[in-house]
mmCIF file of C-alpha atoms in Angstrom:
data_model
loop_
_atom_site.group_PDB
_atom_site.id
_atom_site.type_symbol
_atom_site.label_atom_id
_atom_site.label_comp_id
_atom_site.label_asym_id
_atom_site.label_seq_id
_atom_site.Cartn_x
_atom_site.Cartn_y
_atom_site.Cartn_z
ATOM 1 C CA MET M 231 -3.536 94.366 -5.494
ATOM 2 C CA LEU M 232 -6.264 91.887 -6.319
ATOM 3 C CA LEU M 233 -9.579 91.582 -4.498
ATOM 4 C CA ALA M 234 -10.778 88.000 -4.957
ATOM 5 C CA ILE M 235 -14.415 87.301 -4.067
ATOM 6 C CA ASP M 236 -15.912 83.837 -3.738
ATOM 7 C CA CYS M 237 -19.676 84.019 -3.243
ATOM 8 C CA GLY M 238 -21.265 80.743 -2.170
ATOM 9 C CA ASN M 239 -24.810 79.915 -1.184
ATOM 10 C CA THR M 240 -24.031 80.285 2.520
ATOM 11 C CA ASN M 241 -20.996 82.574 2.845
ATOM 12 C CA THR M 242 -19.065 85.060 0.736
ATOM 13 C CA VAL M 243 -15.288 85.179 1.134
ATOM 14 C CA PHE M 244 -13.123 88.219 0.339
ATOM 15 C CA SER M 245 -9.337 87.841 0.022
ATOM 16 C CA ILE M 246 -6.563 90.315 -0.735
ATOM 17 C CA TRP M 247 -3.725 89.045 -2.965
ATOM 18 C CA ASN M 248 -0.581 91.158 -3.223
ATOM 19 C CA GLY M 249 0.997 89.194 -6.072
ATOM 20 C CA THR M 250 2.888 86.863 -3.759
ATOM 21 C CA ARG M 251 0.562 85.862 -0.947
ATOM 22 C CA PHE M 252 -2.860 86.471 0.571
ATOM 23 C CA LEU M 253 -2.655 89.339 3.036
ATOM 24 C CA ALA M 254 -6.065 88.721 4.580
ATOM 25 C CA THR M 255 -9.253 86.713 4.141
ATOM 26 C CA TRP M 256 -12.679 87.638 5.513
ATOM 27 C CA ARG M 257 -16.063 85.950 5.456
ATOM 28 C CA ILE M 258 -19.615 87.313 5.523
ATOM 29 C CA ALA M 259 -23.027 85.647 5.201
ATOM 30 C CA THR M 260 -24.311 85.687 1.629
ATOM 31 C CA ASP M 261 -27.308 88.010 1.285
ATOM 32 C CA HIS M 262 -28.601 89.076 -2.120
ATOM 33 C CA THR M 263 -30.236 92.168 -0.600
ATOM 34 C CA ARG M 264 -26.925 93.580 0.656
ATOM 35 C CA THR M 265 -26.014 96.708 -1.302
ATOM 36 C CA ALA M 266 -22.610 97.760 -2.604
ATOM 37 C CA ASP M 267 -22.516 100.506 0.031
ATOM 38 C CA GLU M 268 -23.190 98.002 2.817
ATOM 39 C CA TYR M 269 -20.432 95.749 1.518
ATOM 40 C CA PHE M 270 -18.022 98.671 1.573
ATOM 41 C CA VAL M 271 -18.908 99.807 5.087
ATOM 42 C CA TRP M 272 -18.141 96.291 6.322
ATOM 43 C CA LEU M 273 -15.114 95.755 4.117
ATOM 44 C CA SER M 274 -13.456 99.153 4.537
ATOM 45 C CA SER M 275 -12.928 98.715 8.276
ATOM 46 C CA LEU M 276 -11.268 95.351 7.655
ATOM 47 C CA LEU M 277 -9.195 96.710 4.780
ATOM 48 C CA ALA M 278 -7.915 99.448 7.073
ATOM 49 C CA LEU M 279 -6.256 96.778 9.174
ATOM 50 C CA THR M 280 -4.088 95.752 6.235
ATOM 51 C CA LYS M 281 -3.737 99.275 4.770
ATOM 52 C CA THR M 282 -4.634 97.960 1.301
ATOM 53 C CA GLU M 283 -7.847 99.812 0.498
ATOM 54 C CA ALA M 284 -6.288 102.425 -1.790
ATOM 55 C CA GLN M 285 -4.049 99.840 -3.440
ATOM 56 C CA ILE M 286 -6.753 97.514 -4.795
ATOM 57 C CA SER M 287 -6.651 97.893 -8.568
ATOM 58 C CA GLU M 288 -8.314 94.710 -9.848
ATOM 59 C CA ALA M 289 -10.990 92.238 -8.784
ATOM 60 C CA ILE M 290 -12.384 88.850 -9.731
ATOM 61 C CA ILE M 291 -15.666 87.261 -8.653
ATOM 62 C CA SER M 292 -16.910 83.696 -8.550
ATOM 63 C CA SER M 293 -20.558 83.454 -7.532
ATOM 64 C CA THR M 294 -23.047 80.607 -7.307
ATOM 65 C CA VAL M 295 -25.720 83.184 -6.428
ATOM 66 C CA PRO M 296 -26.400 85.252 -9.578
ATOM 67 C CA ARG M 297 -28.440 87.927 -7.776
ATOM 68 C CA VAL M 298 -25.412 88.918 -5.685
ATOM 69 C CA VAL M 299 -23.127 89.647 -8.639
ATOM 70 C CA PHE M 300 -24.628 93.036 -9.546
ATOM 71 C CA ASN M 301 -23.934 94.617 -6.171
ATOM 72 C CA LEU M 302 -20.447 93.111 -6.049
ATOM 73 C CA ARG M 303 -19.754 94.628 -9.479
ATOM 74 C CA VAL M 304 -20.954 98.001 -8.219
ATOM 75 C CA LEU M 305 -18.743 97.655 -5.135
ATOM 76 C CA CYS M 306 -15.641 97.124 -7.281
ATOM 77 C CA ASP M 307 -16.499 99.863 -9.745
ATOM 78 C CA ARG M 308 -17.653 102.521 -7.286
ATOM 79 C CA TYR M 309 -15.122 102.090 -4.510
ATOM 80 C CA PHE M 310 -12.053 100.546 -6.162
ATOM 81 C CA GLY M 311 -12.340 101.949 -9.665
ATOM 82 C CA CYS M 312 -12.055 98.612 -11.447
ATOM 83 C CA ARG M 313 -14.317 96.383 -13.491
ATOM 84 C CA PRO M 314 -14.184 92.880 -12.011
ATOM 85 C CA LEU M 315 -13.794 89.684 -13.966
ATOM 86 C CA VAL M 316 -16.739 87.352 -13.344
ATOM 87 C CA VAL M 317 -16.043 83.656 -13.736
ATOM 88 C CA GLY M 318 -18.543 82.058 -16.081
ATOM 89 C CA LYS M 319 -19.110 85.196 -18.160
ATOM 90 C CA PRO M 320 -17.924 85.171 -21.805
ATOM 91 C CA GLU M 321 -15.285 87.837 -21.178
ATOM 92 C CA CYS M 322 -13.613 85.698 -18.496
ATOM 93 C CA ARG M 323 -11.454 83.126 -20.275
ATOM 94 C CA LEU M 324 -10.336 79.816 -18.784
ATOM 95 C CA PRO M 325 -7.038 78.043 -19.487
ATOM 96 C CA VAL M 326 -8.981 74.998 -20.759
ATOM 97 C CA ALA M 327 -12.673 75.050 -21.678
ATOM 98 C CA PRO M 328 -14.966 72.567 -19.898
ATOM 99 C CA ARG M 329 -16.070 69.523 -21.880
ATOM 100 C CA VAL M 330 -19.687 68.869 -20.944
ATOM 101 C CA ASP M 331 -23.019 68.437 -22.708
ATOM 102 C CA GLN M 332 -23.890 71.279 -25.055
ATOM 103 C CA GLY M 333 -25.931 73.967 -23.322
ATOM 104 C CA THR M 334 -24.811 72.925 -19.846
ATOM 105 C CA THR M 335 -23.860 75.708 -17.449
ATOM 106 C CA VAL M 336 -21.108 74.708 -15.052
ATOM 107 C CA GLY M 337 -21.035 76.364 -11.639
ATOM 108 C CA PRO M 338 -18.284 79.008 -11.401
ATOM 109 C CA ASP M 339 -16.983 77.494 -8.163
ATOM 110 C CA ARG M 340 -16.442 74.171 -9.926
ATOM 111 C CA LEU M 341 -14.555 75.823 -12.773
ATOM 112 C CA VAL M 342 -12.333 77.691 -10.321
ATOM 113 C CA ASN M 343 -11.612 74.556 -8.284
ATOM 114 C CA THR M 344 -10.746 72.697 -11.482
ATOM 115 C CA VAL M 345 -8.186 75.321 -12.508
ATOM 116 C CA ALA M 346 -6.625 75.397 -9.038
ATOM 117 C CA GLY M 347 -6.648 71.631 -8.581
ATOM 118 C CA TYR M 348 -4.944 71.069 -11.924
ATOM 119 C CA ASP M 349 -2.296 73.686 -11.150
ATOM 120 C CA ARG M 350 -1.368 72.036 -7.851
ATOM 121 C CA HIS M 351 -1.946 68.357 -8.563
ATOM 122 C CA GLY M 352 -2.142 67.840 -12.328
ATOM 123 C CA GLY M 353 -4.902 66.084 -14.222
ATOM 124 C CA ASN M 354 -6.826 62.842 -13.669
ATOM 125 C CA LEU M 355 -8.156 64.378 -10.493
ATOM 126 C CA ILE M 356 -11.277 64.413 -8.334
ATOM 127 C CA VAL M 357 -11.918 67.588 -6.315
ATOM 128 C CA VAL M 358 -14.345 67.067 -3.420
ATOM 129 C CA ASP M 359 -15.771 70.363 -2.158
ATOM 130 C CA PHE M 360 -17.621 70.376 1.164
ATOM 131 C CA GLY M 361 -19.922 73.362 0.712
ATOM 132 C CA THR M 362 -23.672 73.929 0.878
ATOM 133 C CA ALA M 363 -23.673 71.055 -1.592
ATOM 134 C CA THR M 364 -20.994 68.365 -1.598
ATOM 135 C CA THR M 365 -19.585 68.381 -5.111
ATOM 136 C CA PHE M 366 -17.193 66.086 -6.940
ATOM 137 C CA ASP M 367 -15.391 67.713 -9.881
ATOM 138 C CA VAL M 368 -13.546 65.515 -12.368
ATOM 139 C CA VAL M 369 -10.472 67.069 -13.991
ATOM 140 C CA ASP M 370 -9.117 65.520 -17.187
ATOM 141 C CA HIS M 371 -5.451 64.976 -18.024
ATOM 142 C CA ASP M 372 -5.192 68.417 -19.659
ATOM 143 C CA GLY M 373 -6.992 70.373 -16.934
ATOM 144 C CA ALA M 374 -10.482 70.408 -18.439
ATOM 145 C CA TYR M 375 -13.556 70.065 -16.269
ATOM 146 C CA VAL M 376 -15.389 67.041 -17.693
ATOM 147 C CA GLY M 377 -18.244 66.495 -15.251
ATOM 148 C CA GLY M 378 -18.859 65.348 -11.735
ATOM 149 C CA VAL M 379 -21.410 64.705 -9.015
ATOM 150 C CA ILE M 380 -23.583 66.946 -6.830
ATOM 151 C CA ALA M 381 -24.826 65.622 -3.481
ATOM 152 C CA PRO M 382 -26.588 67.404 -0.599
ATOM 153 C CA GLY M 383 -24.235 69.234 1.725
ATOM 154 C CA VAL M 384 -23.591 67.976 5.235
ATOM 155 C CA ASN M 385 -25.225 70.893 7.062
ATOM 156 C CA LEU M 386 -28.103 70.904 4.594
ATOM 157 C CA SER M 387 -28.782 67.247 5.364
ATOM 158 C CA LEU M 388 -28.654 67.857 9.099
ATOM 159 C CA GLU M 389 -31.054 70.771 8.799
ATOM 160 C CA ALA M 390 -33.465 68.712 6.697
ATOM 161 C CA LEU M 391 -33.374 65.912 9.263
ATOM 162 C CA HIS M 392 -34.098 68.352 12.075
ATOM 163 C CA MET M 393 -36.924 70.078 10.160
ATOM 164 C CA ALA M 394 -38.627 66.888 8.972
ATOM 165 C CA ALA M 395 -38.501 64.976 12.251
ATOM 166 C CA ALA M 396 -39.964 66.962 15.141
ATOM 167 C CA ALA M 397 -38.346 64.800 17.817
ATOM 168 C CA LEU M 398 -34.814 65.184 16.438
ATOM 169 C CA PRO M 399 -32.727 68.145 17.635
ATOM 170 C CA HIS M 400 -30.317 70.272 15.641
ATOM 171 C CA VAL M 401 -26.770 68.935 16.139
ATOM 172 C CA ASP M 402 -23.287 70.025 15.145
ATOM 173 C CA VAL M 403 -21.170 68.070 12.694
ATOM 174 C CA THR M 404 -18.399 66.259 14.516
ATOM 175 C CA LYS M 405 -16.563 62.948 14.404
ATOM 176 C CA PRO M 406 -18.234 60.699 16.991
ATOM 177 C CA ALA M 407 -16.173 58.727 19.473
ATOM 178 C CA LYS M 408 -17.834 55.522 18.256
ATOM 179 C CA ALA M 409 -20.275 54.440 15.566
ATOM 180 C CA ILE M 410 -22.951 53.117 17.939
ATOM 181 C CA GLY M 411 -24.626 56.100 19.563
ATOM 182 C CA THR M 412 -26.140 55.727 23.035
ATOM 183 C CA ASN M 413 -28.290 58.873 22.872
ATOM 184 C CA THR M 414 -30.183 60.746 20.159
ATOM 185 C CA VAL M 415 -27.489 63.358 19.477
ATOM 186 C CA ALA M 416 -24.729 60.739 19.262
ATOM 187 C CA CYS M 417 -26.859 58.604 16.949
ATOM 188 C CA MET M 418 -27.465 61.545 14.625
ATOM 189 C CA GLN M 419 -23.830 62.610 14.615
ATOM 190 C CA SER M 420 -22.712 59.086 13.829
ATOM 191 C CA GLY M 421 -25.243 58.739 11.035
ATOM 192 C CA VAL M 422 -24.247 62.008 9.411
ATOM 193 C CA TYR M 423 -20.495 61.612 9.832
ATOM 194 C CA TRP M 424 -20.102 57.984 8.833
ATOM 195 C CA GLY M 425 -22.896 58.311 6.303
ATOM 196 C CA TYR M 426 -20.937 61.032 4.511
ATOM 197 C CA ILE M 427 -17.723 59.048 4.726
ATOM 198 C CA GLY M 428 -19.604 56.244 2.966
ATOM 199 C CA LEU M 429 -21.007 58.684 0.414
ATOM 200 C CA ILE M 430 -17.593 60.145 -0.371
ATOM 201 C CA GLU M 431 -15.871 56.789 -0.656
ATOM 202 C CA GLY M 432 -18.724 55.245 -2.635
ATOM 203 C CA ILE M 433 -19.021 58.032 -5.200
ATOM 204 C CA THR M 434 -15.253 58.205 -5.604
ATOM 205 C CA ARG M 435 -15.116 54.448 -6.170
ATOM 206 C CA GLU M 436 -17.714 54.672 -8.937
ATOM 207 C CA VAL M 437 -15.999 57.634 -10.616
ATOM 208 C CA ARG M 438 -12.679 55.789 -10.586
ATOM 209 C CA ARG M 439 -14.380 52.719 -12.016
ATOM 210 C CA GLU M 440 -15.465 54.748 -15.052
ATOM 211 C CA TRP M 441 -12.070 56.415 -15.488
ATOM 212 C CA ALA M 442 -9.310 54.948 -17.635
ATOM 213 C CA GLY M 443 -6.449 55.149 -15.164
ATOM 214 C CA PRO M 444 -5.532 56.193 -11.627
ATOM 215 C CA MET M 445 -6.968 59.359 -10.092
ATOM 216 C CA LYS M 446 -5.900 61.533 -7.192
ATOM 217 C CA VAL M 447 -8.540 62.888 -4.819
ATOM 218 C CA ILE M 448 -8.233 66.228 -3.052
ATOM 219 C CA ALA M 449 -10.655 67.915 -0.689
ATOM 220 C CA THR M 450 -11.570 71.519 -0.017
ATOM 221 C CA GLY M 451 -14.245 73.402 1.905
ATOM 222 C CA GLY M 452 -14.817 74.113 5.551
ATOM 223 C CA LEU M 453 -15.496 70.518 6.612
ATOM 224 C CA ALA M 454 -12.759 68.870 4.547
ATOM 225 C CA SER M 455 -10.330 68.492 7.456
ATOM 226 C CA LEU M 456 -13.014 66.994 9.688
ATOM 227 C CA PHE M 457 -14.012 64.302 7.202
ATOM 228 C CA ALA M 458 -10.390 63.575 6.333
ATOM 229 C CA GLN M 459 -10.102 62.205 9.881
ATOM 230 C CA GLY M 460 -12.429 59.341 8.952
ATOM 231 C CA THR M 461 -10.885 58.199 5.658
ATOM 232 C CA ASP M 462 -7.513 57.805 3.975
ATOM 233 C CA LEU M 463 -9.059 58.665 0.596
ATOM 234 C CA PHE M 464 -7.649 62.174 0.189
ATOM 235 C CA HIS M 465 -4.195 62.870 -1.199
ATOM 236 C CA ALA M 466 -4.368 66.471 0.046
ATOM 237 C CA ILE M 467 -6.559 68.988 1.874
ATOM 238 C CA GLU M 468 -6.608 72.412 0.203
ATOM 239 C CA ASP M 469 -8.065 75.152 2.400
ATOM 240 C CA ASP M 470 -7.441 77.968 -0.088
ATOM 241 C CA LEU M 471 -8.160 76.116 -3.335
ATOM 242 C CA THR M 472 -10.898 78.419 -4.635
ATOM 243 C CA MET M 473 -8.945 81.595 -3.910
ATOM 244 C CA HIS M 474 -5.869 80.130 -5.575
ATOM 245 C CA GLY M 475 -7.988 79.366 -8.635
ATOM 246 C CA LEU M 476 -9.318 82.923 -8.774
ATOM 247 C CA VAL M 477 -5.765 84.286 -8.756
ATOM 248 C CA LEU M 478 -4.778 81.905 -11.564
ATOM 249 C CA ILE M 479 -7.784 82.837 -13.717
ATOM 250 C CA ASN M 480 -7.174 86.533 -13.171
ATOM 251 C CA ASP M 481 -3.519 86.153 -14.161
ATOM 252 C CA TYR M 482 -4.478 84.114 -17.228
ATOM 253 C CA ASN M 483 -6.856 86.822 -18.438
ATOM 254 C CA LYS M 484 -4.195 89.511 -17.995
ATOM 255 C CA GLU M 485 -1.612 87.502 -19.922
ATOM 256 C CA THR M 486 -3.898 86.253 -22.711
ATOM 257 C CA PRO M 487 -4.735 88.861 -25.390
#
């Protein structure tokens, strides 16, 4: 079985793939000081629920936090007896190489989302990922990542607003009942929610303007479903897009000599 690990700036997700479906998915806060042994203590109790611990024979990692990768490698090697593929490393091949400026390093999460988005929806695609940052990944007709946009994430913006303005409280992200807020919390929620709807629609409009032909737009990330309630922009919401991409990349590396 495959252990797929997606390490983001905020959370790290572990999923078990049995070749047909995901048996389980678990999430833990990303912490670069967490050791391989600590990962295993946490993970082993969860693996026991699915009775898959002894059956894990391969692993793949996508990480936007480089300092975490070492301990995740040790986890896979020490406890599962396998050397994991790491997306973005030379030994991990992609179905189609990214086409960006020479010397540019593309985030592993964006490469994985590109592979998965192309597999499910074809090319000429925009993948909007609601993570710590809100990213827009442009996928060419042949599945190549060709660039995109990086904007501040929703929760990051809310936290910055709370930290920079002493009188403003910390609020949750939610769709407000109406645009005009009648108290401070409602005003902030409206500004963040409808502000991000405007950001998403505006950036997508400009990307489409530069593209020679129609483009589909799909969304992924924890807040994708929430923001889909405020716009008809998205053709699909993909909750498991990154994990699907990790499975595809792992399969591609096994099949390609």
